[in-house]
Coordinates of C-alpha atoms in Angstrom, one line a residue:
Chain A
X1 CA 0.0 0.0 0.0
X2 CA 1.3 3.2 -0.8
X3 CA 0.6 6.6 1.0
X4 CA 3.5 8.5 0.1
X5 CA 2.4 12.0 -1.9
X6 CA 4.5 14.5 -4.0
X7 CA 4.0 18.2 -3.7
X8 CA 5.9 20.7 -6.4
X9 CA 8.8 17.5 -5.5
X10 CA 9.3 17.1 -1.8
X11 CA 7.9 13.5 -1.4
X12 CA 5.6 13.1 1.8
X13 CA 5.6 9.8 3.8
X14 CA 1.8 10.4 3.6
X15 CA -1.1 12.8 3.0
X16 CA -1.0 14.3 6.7
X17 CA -0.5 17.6 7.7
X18 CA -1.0 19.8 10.0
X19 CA -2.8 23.2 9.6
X20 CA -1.1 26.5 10.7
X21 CA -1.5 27.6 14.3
X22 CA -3.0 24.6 15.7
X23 CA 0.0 22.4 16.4
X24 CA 2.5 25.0 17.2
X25 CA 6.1 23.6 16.0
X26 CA 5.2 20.1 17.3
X27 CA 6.5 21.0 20.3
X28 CA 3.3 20.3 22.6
X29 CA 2.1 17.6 20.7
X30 CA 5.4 15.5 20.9
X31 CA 3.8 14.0 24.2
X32 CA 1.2 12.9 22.8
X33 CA 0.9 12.0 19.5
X34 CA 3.8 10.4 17.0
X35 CA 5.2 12.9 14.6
X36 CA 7.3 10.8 12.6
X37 CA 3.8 9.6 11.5
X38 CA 2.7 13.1 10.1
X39 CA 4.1 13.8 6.6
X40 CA 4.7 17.4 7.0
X41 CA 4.2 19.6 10.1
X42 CA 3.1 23.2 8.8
X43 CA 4.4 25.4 11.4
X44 CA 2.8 28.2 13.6
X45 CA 3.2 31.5 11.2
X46 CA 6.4 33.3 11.6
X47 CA 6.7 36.8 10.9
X48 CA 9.6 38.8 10.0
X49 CA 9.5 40.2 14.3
X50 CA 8.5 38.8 17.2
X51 CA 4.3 39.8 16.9
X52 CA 2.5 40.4 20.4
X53 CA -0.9 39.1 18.7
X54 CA -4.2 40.0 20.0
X55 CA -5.7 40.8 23.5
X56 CA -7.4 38.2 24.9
X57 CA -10.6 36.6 24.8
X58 CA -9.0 35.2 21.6
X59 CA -10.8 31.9 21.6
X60 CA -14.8 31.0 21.7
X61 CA -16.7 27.7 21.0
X62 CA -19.4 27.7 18.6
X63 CA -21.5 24.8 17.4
X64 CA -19.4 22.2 15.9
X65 CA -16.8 24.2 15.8
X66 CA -15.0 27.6 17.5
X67 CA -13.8 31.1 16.5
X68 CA -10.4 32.2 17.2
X69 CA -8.4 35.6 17.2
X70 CA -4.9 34.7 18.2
X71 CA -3.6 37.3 15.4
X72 CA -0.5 35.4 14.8
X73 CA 1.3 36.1 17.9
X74 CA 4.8 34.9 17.4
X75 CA 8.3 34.9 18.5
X76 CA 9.8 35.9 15.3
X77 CA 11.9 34.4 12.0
X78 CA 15.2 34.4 14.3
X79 CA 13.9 32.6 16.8
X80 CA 12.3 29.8 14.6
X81 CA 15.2 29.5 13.1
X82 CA 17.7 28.5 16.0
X83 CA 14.9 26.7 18.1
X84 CA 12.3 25.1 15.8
X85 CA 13.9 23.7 12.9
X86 CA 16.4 21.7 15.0
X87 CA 13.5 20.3 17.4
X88 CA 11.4 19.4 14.0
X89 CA 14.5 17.4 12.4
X90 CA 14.9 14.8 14.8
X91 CA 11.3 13.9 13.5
X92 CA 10.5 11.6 10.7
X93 CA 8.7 14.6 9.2
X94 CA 8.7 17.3 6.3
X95 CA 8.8 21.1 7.4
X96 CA 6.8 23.7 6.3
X97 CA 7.2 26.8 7.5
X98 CA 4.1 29.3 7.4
X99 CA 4.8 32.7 6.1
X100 CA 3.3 35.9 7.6
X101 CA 3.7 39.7 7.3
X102 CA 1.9 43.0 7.3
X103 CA 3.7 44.1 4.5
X104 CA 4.8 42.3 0.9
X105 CA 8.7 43.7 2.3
X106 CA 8.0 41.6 5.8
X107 CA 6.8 38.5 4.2
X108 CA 9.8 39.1 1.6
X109 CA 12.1 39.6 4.9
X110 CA 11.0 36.0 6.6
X111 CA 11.5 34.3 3.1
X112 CA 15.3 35.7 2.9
X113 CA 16.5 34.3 6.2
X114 CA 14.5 31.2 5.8
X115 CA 17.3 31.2 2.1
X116 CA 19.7 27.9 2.7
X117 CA 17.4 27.0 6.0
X118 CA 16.6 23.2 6.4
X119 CA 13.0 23.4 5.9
X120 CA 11.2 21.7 3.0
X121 CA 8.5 23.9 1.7
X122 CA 7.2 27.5 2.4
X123 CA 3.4 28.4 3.2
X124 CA 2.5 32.1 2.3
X125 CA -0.4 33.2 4.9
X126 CA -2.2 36.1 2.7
X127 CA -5.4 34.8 4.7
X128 CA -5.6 35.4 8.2
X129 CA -8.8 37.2 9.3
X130 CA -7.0 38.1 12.5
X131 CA -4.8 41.0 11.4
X132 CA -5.9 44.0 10.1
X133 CA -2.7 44.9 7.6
X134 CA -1.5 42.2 5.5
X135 CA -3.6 38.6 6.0
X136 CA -6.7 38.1 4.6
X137 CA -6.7 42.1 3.3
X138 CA -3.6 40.7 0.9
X139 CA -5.6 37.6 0.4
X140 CA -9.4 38.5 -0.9
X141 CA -8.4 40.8 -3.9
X142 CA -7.0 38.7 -6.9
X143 CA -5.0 41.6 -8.4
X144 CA -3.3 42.0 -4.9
X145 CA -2.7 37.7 -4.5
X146 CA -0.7 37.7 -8.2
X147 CA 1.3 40.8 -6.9
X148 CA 2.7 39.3 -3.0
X149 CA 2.6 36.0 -4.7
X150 CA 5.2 37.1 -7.6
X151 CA 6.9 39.0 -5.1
X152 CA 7.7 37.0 -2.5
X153 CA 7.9 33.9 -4.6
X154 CA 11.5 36.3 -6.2
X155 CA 13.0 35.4 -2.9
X156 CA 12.4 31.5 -2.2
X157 CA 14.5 28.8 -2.3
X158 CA 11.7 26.3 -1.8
X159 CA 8.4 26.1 -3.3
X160 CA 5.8 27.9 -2.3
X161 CA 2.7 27.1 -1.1
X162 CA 0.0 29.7 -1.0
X163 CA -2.6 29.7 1.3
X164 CA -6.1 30.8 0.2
X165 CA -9.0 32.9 2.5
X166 CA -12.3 31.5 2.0
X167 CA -13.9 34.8 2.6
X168 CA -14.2 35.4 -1.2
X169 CA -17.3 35.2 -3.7
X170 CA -15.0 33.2 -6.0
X171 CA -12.6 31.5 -4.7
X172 CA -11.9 30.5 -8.1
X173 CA -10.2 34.0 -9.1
X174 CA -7.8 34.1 -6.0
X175 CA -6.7 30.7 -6.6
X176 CA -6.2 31.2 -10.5
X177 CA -4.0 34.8 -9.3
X178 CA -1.9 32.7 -6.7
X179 CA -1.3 30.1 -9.5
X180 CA -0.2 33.3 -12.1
X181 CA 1.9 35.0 -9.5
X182 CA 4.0 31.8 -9.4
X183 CA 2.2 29.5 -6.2
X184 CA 3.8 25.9 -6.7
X185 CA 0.9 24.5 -4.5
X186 CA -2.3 26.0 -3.2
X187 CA -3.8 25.2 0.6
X188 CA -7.0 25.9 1.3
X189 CA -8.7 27.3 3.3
X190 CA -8.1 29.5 6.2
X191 CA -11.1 30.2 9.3
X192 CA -14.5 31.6 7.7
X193 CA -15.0 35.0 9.9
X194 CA -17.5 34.7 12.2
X195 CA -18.9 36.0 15.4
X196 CA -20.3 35.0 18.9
X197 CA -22.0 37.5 21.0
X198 CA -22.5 36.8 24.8
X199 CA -26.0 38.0 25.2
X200 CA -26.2 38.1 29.0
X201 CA -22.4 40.8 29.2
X202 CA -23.9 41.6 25.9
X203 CA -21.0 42.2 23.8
X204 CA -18.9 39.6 21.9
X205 CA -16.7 37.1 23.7
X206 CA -13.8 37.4 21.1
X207 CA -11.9 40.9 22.2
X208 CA -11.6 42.1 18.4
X209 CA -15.2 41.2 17.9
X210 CA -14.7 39.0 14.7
X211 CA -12.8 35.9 15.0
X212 CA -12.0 33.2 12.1
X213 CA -14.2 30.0 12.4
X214 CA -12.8 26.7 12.0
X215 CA -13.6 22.8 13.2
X216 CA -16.0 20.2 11.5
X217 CA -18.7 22.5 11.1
X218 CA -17.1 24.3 8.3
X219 CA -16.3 21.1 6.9
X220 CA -18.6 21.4 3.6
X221 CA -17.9 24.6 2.7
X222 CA -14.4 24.0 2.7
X223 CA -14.6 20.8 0.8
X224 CA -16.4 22.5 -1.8
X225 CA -14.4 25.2 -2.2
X226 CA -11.0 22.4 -2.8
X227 CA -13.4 20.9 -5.1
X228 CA -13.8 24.0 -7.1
X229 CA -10.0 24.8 -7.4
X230 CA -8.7 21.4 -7.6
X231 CA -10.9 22.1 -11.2
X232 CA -9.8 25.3 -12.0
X233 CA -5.3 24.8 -11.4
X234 CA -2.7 22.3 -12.2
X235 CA -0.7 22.7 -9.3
X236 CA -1.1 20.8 -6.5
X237 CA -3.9 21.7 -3.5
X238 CA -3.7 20.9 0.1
X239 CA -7.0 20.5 1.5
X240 CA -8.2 21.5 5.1
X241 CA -11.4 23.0 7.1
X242 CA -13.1 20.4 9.4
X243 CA -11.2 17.8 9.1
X244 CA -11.1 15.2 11.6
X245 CA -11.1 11.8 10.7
X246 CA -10.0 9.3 7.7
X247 CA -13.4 9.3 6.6
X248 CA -13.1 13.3 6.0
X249 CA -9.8 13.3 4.9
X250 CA -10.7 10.8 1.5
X251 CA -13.6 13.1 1.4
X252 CA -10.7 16.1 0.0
X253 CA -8.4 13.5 -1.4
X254 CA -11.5 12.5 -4.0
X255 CA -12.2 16.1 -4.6
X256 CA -8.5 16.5 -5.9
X257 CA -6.2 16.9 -2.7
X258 CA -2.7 15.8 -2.9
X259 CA -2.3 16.5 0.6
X260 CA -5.3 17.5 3.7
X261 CA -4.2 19.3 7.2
X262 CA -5.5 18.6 10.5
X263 CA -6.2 22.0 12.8
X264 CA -8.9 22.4 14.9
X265 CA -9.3 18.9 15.6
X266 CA -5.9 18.5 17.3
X267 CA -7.8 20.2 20.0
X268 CA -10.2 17.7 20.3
X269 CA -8.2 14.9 19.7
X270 CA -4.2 15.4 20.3
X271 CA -3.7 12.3 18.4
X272 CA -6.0 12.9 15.5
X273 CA -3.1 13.4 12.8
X274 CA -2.3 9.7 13.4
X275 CA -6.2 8.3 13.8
X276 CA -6.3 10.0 10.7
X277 CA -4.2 8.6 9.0
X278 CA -5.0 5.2 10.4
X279 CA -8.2 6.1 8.9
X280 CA -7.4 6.2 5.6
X281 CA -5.4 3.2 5.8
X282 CA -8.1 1.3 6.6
X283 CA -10.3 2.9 4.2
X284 CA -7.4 1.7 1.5
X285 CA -7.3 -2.1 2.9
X286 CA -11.2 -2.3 3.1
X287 CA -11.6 -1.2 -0.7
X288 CA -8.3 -2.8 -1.7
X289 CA -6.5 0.9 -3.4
X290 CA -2.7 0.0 -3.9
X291 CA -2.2 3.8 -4.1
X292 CA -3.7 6.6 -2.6
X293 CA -3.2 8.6 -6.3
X294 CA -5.8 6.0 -7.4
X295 CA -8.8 8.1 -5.3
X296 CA -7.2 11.7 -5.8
X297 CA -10.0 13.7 -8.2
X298 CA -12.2 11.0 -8.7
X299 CA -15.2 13.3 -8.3
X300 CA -16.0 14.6 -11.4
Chain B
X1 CA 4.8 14.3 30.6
X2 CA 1.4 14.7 29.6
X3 CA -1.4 11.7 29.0
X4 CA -4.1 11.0 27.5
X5 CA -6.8 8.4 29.3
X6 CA -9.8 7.4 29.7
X7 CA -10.8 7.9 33.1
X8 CA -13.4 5.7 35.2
X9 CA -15.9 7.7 37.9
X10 CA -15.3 6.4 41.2
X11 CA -17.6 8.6 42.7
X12 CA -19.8 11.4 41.9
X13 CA -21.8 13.9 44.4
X14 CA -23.2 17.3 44.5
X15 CA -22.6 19.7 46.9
X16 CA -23.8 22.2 46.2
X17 CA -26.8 23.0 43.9
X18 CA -24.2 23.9 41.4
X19 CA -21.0 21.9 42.6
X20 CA -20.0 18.8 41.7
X21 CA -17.5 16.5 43.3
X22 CA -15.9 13.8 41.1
X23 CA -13.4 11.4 41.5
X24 CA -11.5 10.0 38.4
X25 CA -9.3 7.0 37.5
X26 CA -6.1 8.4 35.8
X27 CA -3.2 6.7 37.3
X28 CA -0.6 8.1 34.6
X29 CA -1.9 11.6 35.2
X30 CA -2.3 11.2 39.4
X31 CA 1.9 9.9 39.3
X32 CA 2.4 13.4 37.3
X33 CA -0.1 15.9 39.0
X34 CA 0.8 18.4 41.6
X35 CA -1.2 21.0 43.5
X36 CA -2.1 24.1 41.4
X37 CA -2.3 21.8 37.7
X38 CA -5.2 21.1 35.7
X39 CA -6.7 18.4 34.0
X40 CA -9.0 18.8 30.5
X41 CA -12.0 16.5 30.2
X42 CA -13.4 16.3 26.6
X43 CA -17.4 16.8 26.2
X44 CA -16.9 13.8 23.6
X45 CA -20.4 14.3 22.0
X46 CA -19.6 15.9 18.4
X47 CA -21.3 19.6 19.6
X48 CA -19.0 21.1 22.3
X49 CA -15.6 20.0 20.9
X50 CA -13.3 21.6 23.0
X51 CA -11.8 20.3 26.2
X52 CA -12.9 21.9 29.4
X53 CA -9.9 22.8 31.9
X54 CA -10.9 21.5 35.6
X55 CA -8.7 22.5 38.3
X56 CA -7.2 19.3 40.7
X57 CA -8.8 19.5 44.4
X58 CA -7.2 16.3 45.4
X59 CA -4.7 13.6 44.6
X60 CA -4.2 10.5 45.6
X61 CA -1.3 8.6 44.1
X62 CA -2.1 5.1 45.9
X63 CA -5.2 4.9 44.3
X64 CA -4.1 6.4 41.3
X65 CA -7.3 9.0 41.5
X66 CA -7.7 12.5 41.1
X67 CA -10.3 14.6 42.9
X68 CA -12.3 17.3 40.7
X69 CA -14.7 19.7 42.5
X70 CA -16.3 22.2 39.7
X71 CA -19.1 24.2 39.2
X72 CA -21.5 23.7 36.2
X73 CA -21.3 27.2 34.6
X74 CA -22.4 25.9 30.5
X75 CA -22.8 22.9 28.3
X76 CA -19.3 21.4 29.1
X77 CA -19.8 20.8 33.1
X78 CA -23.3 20.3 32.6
X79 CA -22.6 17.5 30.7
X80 CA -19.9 15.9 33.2
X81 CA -21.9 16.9 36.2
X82 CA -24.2 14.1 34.4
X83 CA -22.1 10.7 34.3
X84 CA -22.3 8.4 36.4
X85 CA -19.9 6.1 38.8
X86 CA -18.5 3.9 36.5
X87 CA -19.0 5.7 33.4
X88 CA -15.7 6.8 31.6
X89 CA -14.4 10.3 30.2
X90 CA -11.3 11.6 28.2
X91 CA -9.1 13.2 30.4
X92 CA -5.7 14.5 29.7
X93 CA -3.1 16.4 32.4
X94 CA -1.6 17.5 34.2
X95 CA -1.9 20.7 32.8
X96 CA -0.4 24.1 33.5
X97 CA 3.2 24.8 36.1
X98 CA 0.4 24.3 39.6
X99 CA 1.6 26.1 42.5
X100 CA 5.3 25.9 44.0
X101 CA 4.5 24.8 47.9
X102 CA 7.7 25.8 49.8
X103 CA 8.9 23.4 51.9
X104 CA 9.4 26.3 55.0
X105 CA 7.9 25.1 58.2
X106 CA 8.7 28.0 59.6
X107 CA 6.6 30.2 57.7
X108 CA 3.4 31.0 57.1
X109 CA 1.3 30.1 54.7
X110 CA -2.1 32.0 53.8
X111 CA -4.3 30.2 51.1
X112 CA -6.7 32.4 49.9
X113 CA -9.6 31.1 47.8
X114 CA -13.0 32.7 45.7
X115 CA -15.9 30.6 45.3
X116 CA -15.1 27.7 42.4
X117 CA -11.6 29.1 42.9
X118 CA -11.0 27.1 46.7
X119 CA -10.9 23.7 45.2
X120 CA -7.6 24.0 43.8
X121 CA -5.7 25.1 47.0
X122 CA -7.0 22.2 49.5
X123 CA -4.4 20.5 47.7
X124 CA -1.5 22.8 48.1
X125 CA -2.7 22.7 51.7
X126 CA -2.6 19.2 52.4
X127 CA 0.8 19.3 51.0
X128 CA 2.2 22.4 52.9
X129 CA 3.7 21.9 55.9
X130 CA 3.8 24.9 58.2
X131 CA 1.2 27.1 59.9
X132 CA -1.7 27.7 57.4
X133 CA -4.2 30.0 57.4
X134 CA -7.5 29.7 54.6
X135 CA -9.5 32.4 54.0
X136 CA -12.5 31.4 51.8
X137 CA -14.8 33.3 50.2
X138 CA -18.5 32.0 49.2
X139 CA -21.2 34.0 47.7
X140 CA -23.5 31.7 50.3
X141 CA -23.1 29.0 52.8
X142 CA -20.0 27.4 52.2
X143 CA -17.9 23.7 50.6
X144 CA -14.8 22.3 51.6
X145 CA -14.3 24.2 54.6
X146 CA -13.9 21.5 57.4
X147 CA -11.4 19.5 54.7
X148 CA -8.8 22.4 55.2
X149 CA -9.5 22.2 59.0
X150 CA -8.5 18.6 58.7
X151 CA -5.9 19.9 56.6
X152 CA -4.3 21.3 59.7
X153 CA -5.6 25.1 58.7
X154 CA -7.1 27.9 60.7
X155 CA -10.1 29.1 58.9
X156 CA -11.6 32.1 58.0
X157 CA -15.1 31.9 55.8
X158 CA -16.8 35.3 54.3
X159 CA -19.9 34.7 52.4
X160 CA -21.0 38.3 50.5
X161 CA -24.9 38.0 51.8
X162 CA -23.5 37.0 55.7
X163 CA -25.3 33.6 55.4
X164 CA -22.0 32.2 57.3
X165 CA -19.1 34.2 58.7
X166 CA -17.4 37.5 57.8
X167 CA -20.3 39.1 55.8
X168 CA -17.9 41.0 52.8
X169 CA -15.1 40.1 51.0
X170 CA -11.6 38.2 51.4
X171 CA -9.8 41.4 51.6
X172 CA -11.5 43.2 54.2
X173 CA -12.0 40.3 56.6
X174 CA -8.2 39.9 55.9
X175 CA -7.2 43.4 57.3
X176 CA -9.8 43.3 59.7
X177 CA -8.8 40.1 61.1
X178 CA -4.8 42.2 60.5
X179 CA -3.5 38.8 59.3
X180 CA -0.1 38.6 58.2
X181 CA 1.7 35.7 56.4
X182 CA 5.5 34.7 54.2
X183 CA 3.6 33.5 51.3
X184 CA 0.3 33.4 49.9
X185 CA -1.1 31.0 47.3
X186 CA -4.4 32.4 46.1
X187 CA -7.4 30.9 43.1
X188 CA -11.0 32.8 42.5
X189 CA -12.6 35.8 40.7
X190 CA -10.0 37.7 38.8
X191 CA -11.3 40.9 40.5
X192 CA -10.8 39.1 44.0
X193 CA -6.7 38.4 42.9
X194 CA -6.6 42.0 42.0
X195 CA -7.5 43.2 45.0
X196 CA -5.7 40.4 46.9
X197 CA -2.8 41.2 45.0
X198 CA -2.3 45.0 45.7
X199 CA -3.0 43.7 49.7
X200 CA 0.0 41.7 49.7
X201 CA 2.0 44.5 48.1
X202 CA 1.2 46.7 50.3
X203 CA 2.6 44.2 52.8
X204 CA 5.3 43.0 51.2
X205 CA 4.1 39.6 50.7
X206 CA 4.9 37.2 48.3
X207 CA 1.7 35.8 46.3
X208 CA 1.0 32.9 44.0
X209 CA -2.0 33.5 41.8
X210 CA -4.1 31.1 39.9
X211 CA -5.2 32.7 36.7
X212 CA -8.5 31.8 34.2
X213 CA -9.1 31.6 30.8
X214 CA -10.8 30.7 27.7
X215 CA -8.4 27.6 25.9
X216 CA -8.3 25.7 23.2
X217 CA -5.8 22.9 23.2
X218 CA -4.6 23.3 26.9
X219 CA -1.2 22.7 26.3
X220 CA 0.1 25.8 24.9
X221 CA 0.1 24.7 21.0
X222 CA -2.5 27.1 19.9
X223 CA -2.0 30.1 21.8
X224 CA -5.5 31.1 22.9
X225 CA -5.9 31.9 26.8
X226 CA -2.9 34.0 27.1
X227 CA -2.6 36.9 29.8
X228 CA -0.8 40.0 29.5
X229 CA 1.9 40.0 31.7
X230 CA 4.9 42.2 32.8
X231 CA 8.7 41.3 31.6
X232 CA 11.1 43.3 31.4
X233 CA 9.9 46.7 31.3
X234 CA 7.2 45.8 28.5
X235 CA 4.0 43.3 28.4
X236 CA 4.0 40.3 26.6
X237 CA 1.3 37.4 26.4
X238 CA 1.7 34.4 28.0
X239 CA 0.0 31.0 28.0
X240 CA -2.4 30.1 30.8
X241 CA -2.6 26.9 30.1
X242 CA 1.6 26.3 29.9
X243 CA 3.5 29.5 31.5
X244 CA 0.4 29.2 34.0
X245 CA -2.4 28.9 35.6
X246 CA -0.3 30.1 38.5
X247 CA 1.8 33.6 38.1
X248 CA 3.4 35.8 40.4
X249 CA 0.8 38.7 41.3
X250 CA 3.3 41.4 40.6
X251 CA 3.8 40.4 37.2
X252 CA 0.0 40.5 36.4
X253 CA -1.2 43.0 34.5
X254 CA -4.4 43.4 36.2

C-alpha cells in the first residue's frame, strides 16, 4: 500500500499535515501523539518580528466548531530558526514553514532568512482574518494575491505554497491569481470569519469582535471550495477546514487533494493526525486501493 | 509528561446545587499531577468540541485518583456533572506549572480562595507543611471548609450575603482580622486576585496567583488563553494553560 504524496517535488511519507497555528512547532504535541507519523508539520506562522498578537478573549466555541483571534502572535523568524527547525529534524517529518507579514517587504524579509534553511517547503499566509494589515486584506483581492505571490515567490528557495481565505465570492479568481503569480501548491482554506455574542455581558466574547471559524462544522464549505480549485489549477492543492477523521480526509483526497491538514481537531483529539491517518489506511485495505493517487479527483 | 486516558468515575456527588464533586481514575496523570495543575476533560459528543480545563482539588497517588470539585457554569460541566460512577471520560493532564509549595515550616502560609476558585488550593494545603491560614470566600453557605481544618488550617469563611461568617469580601475580613503571612497562594474571581494582589503589596508579601481563561488545546500549541503579563519593562502574552495557571501577582497585568 502506498501513501506517500509529492507536492511541487518534496515527497511526503503520507497525505497528513498539520494546519497552521494549531500544532504549534510540534513541540506540545510531541507527548502525545507520534510525529514521525505526520508527513509534513506546517508550522505556527512566523513573521519577520516577534508579533505580540491579539488581546485576549481570543478563543470561543461555537456549534461544531470555534472562532479564534490569536492574530498570529509569534516569536519571530530568528527565533524559529535556532529553536524550531532543530527540534522538528529529529522527527521523521517534512517542514513547512508558514509565512506571515503585514507588509509584501515583511513576508519578503522571513523568506530571505529562511534562504539555505533546512526546511522543506514554504506556506505564504495572505489569509488570516485576524490582522488588520497584510492577512486576509492581501488575500481577498486577486490583483493584490498575483502581486505578494510574484513577489515574495523572487526570494524563495523552496516552493511555495499559498494559502487561500475562503472569505471570497469566488474563490476561483484568488486561486487562478496565486497560480499566475507563481504558487507551486495551493492550501486551502483558512477560518470563515464569524462571530459569537454573549447576550447576558452583551457584547462579543472574542476581544476584536470577529474571530476566524474553524472545526468540522465548516467542513462542507471547505470541501467544496477544494473541489472547485482542484478544477480550476494544475498545481497541487492541500485541502483542510473540518477535518477530523480518515473518513473526511478521502472526502478532500476525491475532490482532488494531494495533501489534507489537520487544525482544529488536534484540539479535540491530540492524536488525531495519526487516527487519521489510520483512517485512511483502513479505508485503503477495506476497498483494496494500492495507491492513494488512485482516489485523488475521482469526483467529477 | 502529559497523557491522555480514559478515566473511570469512582464517585460522583453534588454539593452544592451547582457543585459537583468527582473522582477519576487516571493513574498516569495522578503519578504526574501536583497541587495548582489542571486536567481537561473532553465533552466527547460531536457539539461542544473543546476540552474543558478543571482544576485538581485532590490527589491520591495510591489509588491512582484524582479529585475534581467544579461548578457547572455551561454545556461542558453540565454534561460531566451528568455521568455516572462507573462511566468513563477523556481526560488529559496535568496541565499548566500548579503552585510551588515551599517546603518552609517556619513560615506562614495563607491560602486564599473565591468561590469555584477554593478547590484547587485544598491540595496545596494538604501538602504544605507549616502554619496555614484559609480564608474562603462564598457567595453563600460554604464547601470544603472543614477539609482544610482537617488539613491542619485555621479558617476564615466570608460569604457576600452573611449567610456564614465574615459578611464581605476576602480582603476586608483579611485586614480586619490584620492577618499577616510569608507566602500566599491564592485561586477565585480575577477581581478578588486584584485586590488580593495589591493587599500583599502593600505588605510585602509574596503571592502565588491562579489565573483563568478561555483555551483551546490546553497545552500551549495554539496560543489562545494568554494573559498580559509584565517582563522586562514591556508586556507580553503568556500562555495560561503552559506558563500558568499560576503567576506571580506582581507580574500580572491586572
Amino acid at each position: 500500500m502506498n501513501t506517500k504524496v509529492n507536492i511541487c517535488g518534496v515527497e511526503l511519507k503520507n497525505p497528513i499535515m498539520t494546519a497552521s497555528g494549531t500544532f504549534g512547532s510540534g513541540r506540545e504535541y510531541s507527548e502525545l501523539t507520534d510525529l514521525n507519523k505526520i508527513g509534513a508539520v506546517v508550522v505556527k506562522g512566523v513573521a519577520a518580528k516577534p508579533w505580540q498578537g491579539n488581546p485576549p478573549p481570543r478563543i470561543a466555541e461555537v456549534y461544531g466548531g470555534m472562532l479564534n483571534s490569536v492574530g498570529l502572535q509569534n516569536p519571530g523568524v530568528d527565533y524559529f530558526i535556532e529553536n524550531d527547525i532543530p527540534f522538528l529534524r529529529q522527527y521523521d517529518t517534512k517542514i513547512v514553514v508558514n509565512v506571515c507579514g503585514h507588509s509584501i517587504d515583511q513576508y519578503k524579509a522571513v523568506v530571505k532568512k529562511l534562504r539555505g534553511r533546512d526546511v522543506d517547503l514554504l506556506e505564504l499566509n495572505i489569509s488570516c482574518p485576524n490582522v488588520d494589515e497584510g492577512g486576509m486584506a492581501f488575500g481577498t483581492d486577486p490583483v493584490m494575491v498575483e502581486k505578494v505571490v510574484s513577489e515574495v515567490k523572487k526570494e524563495a528557495d523552496k516552493p511555495l505554497i499559498v494559502k487561500l481565505s475562503p472569505n471570497v465570492t469566488d474563490i476561483t479568481a484568488t486561486a487562478k491569481a496565486a497560480v499566475r503569480g507563481g504558487a507551486d501548491a495551493l492550501s486551502l482554506i483558512n477560518t470563515i470569519t464569524g462571530m459569537k455574542i454573549d447576550i447576558h455581558r452583551r457584547a462579543p466574547v472574542l476581544y476584536r469582535k470577529i474571530g476566524g471559524m474553524s472545526g468540522p462544522a465548516v467542513k462542507p464549505i471547505a470541501l467544496r471550495m477544494v473541489y472547485e480549485v482542484c478544477k480550476c489549477v494544475d498545481v497541487p492543492v492541500i485541502g483542510m477546514g473540518g477535518i477530523s477523521n480518515g473518513e473526511d480526509a478521502i472526502e478532500f483526497i476525491m475532490a482532488g487533494a494531494t495533501a489534507v491538514a489537520i487544525g482544529t481537531a488536534n484540539f479535540v483529539n491530540p492524536k488525531a493526525t495519526a487516527d487519521t491517518l489510520k483512517g485512511i489506511e483502513e479505508y485503503m485495505i477495506e476497498n483494496g486501493i494500492e495507491d492513494i493517487c488512485q482516489i485523488r479527483g475521482i469526483i467529477e | 509528561m502529559k497523557t491522555i486516558e480514559n478515566a473511570k468515575i469512582i464517585s460522583k456527588e453534588f454539593i452544592s446545587e451547582n457543585i459537583c464533586d468527582m473522582v477519576i481514575e487516571c493513574s498516569h496523570i495522578t503519578r504526574e499531577a501536583k497541587a495548582g495543575q489542571f486536567v481537561e476533560l473532553y465533552p466527547d459528543n460531536g457539539i461542544n468540541l473543546l476540552p474543558r480545563p478543571i482544576s485538581i482539588c485532590g490527589i491520591n497517588k495510591i489509588q491512582g485518583t484524582v479529585r475534581l470539585v467544579f461548578q457547572i457554569v455551561g454545556k461542558g460541566t453540565e454534561l460531566f456533572s451528568r455521568l455516572r460512577e462507573g462511566d468513563s471520560i477523556r481526560v488529559l493532564g496535568p496541565c499548566g506549572n500548579g503552585y510551588d509549595i515551599i517546603d518552609d515550616v517556619d513560615g506562614r502560609a495563607l491560602l486564599v480562595g473565591g468561590g469555584i476558585g477554593i478547590p484547587p488550593l485544598l491540595e496545596a494545603c494538604r501538602q504544605l507543611n507549616c502554619t496555614k491560614i484559609a480564608v474562603l470566600g462564598y457567595r453563600t453557605g460554604s464547601f470544603l471548609a472543614d477539609e482544610f481544618r482537617e488539613a491542619g488550617a485555621k479558617v476564615y469563611i466570608t460569604t457576600d450575603d452573611g449567610s456564614l461568617g465574615f459578611k464581605g469580601n476576602v480582603v476586608d475580613l483579611l485586614k480586619a482580622e490584620d492577618i499577616s503571612a510569608d507566602i500566599i497562594y491564592s485561586c477565585g474571581p480575577r477581581i478578588m486576585l486584584k485586590y488580593l494582589s495589591a493587599w500583599a503589596e502593600e505588605k510585602n508579601i509574596s503571592c502565588c496567583v491562579s489565573m483563568e481563561e478561555r483555551m483551546a488545546c490546553g497545552i500551549g500549541a495554539c496560543v489562545g488563553c494568554v494573559l498580559p503579563v509584565k517582563e522586562n519593562d514591556k508586556i507580553v502574552y503568556k500562555k495560561v494553560c503552559k506558563d500558568g495557571p499560576v503567576f506571580d501577582s506582581r507580574e500580572v497585568c491586572w
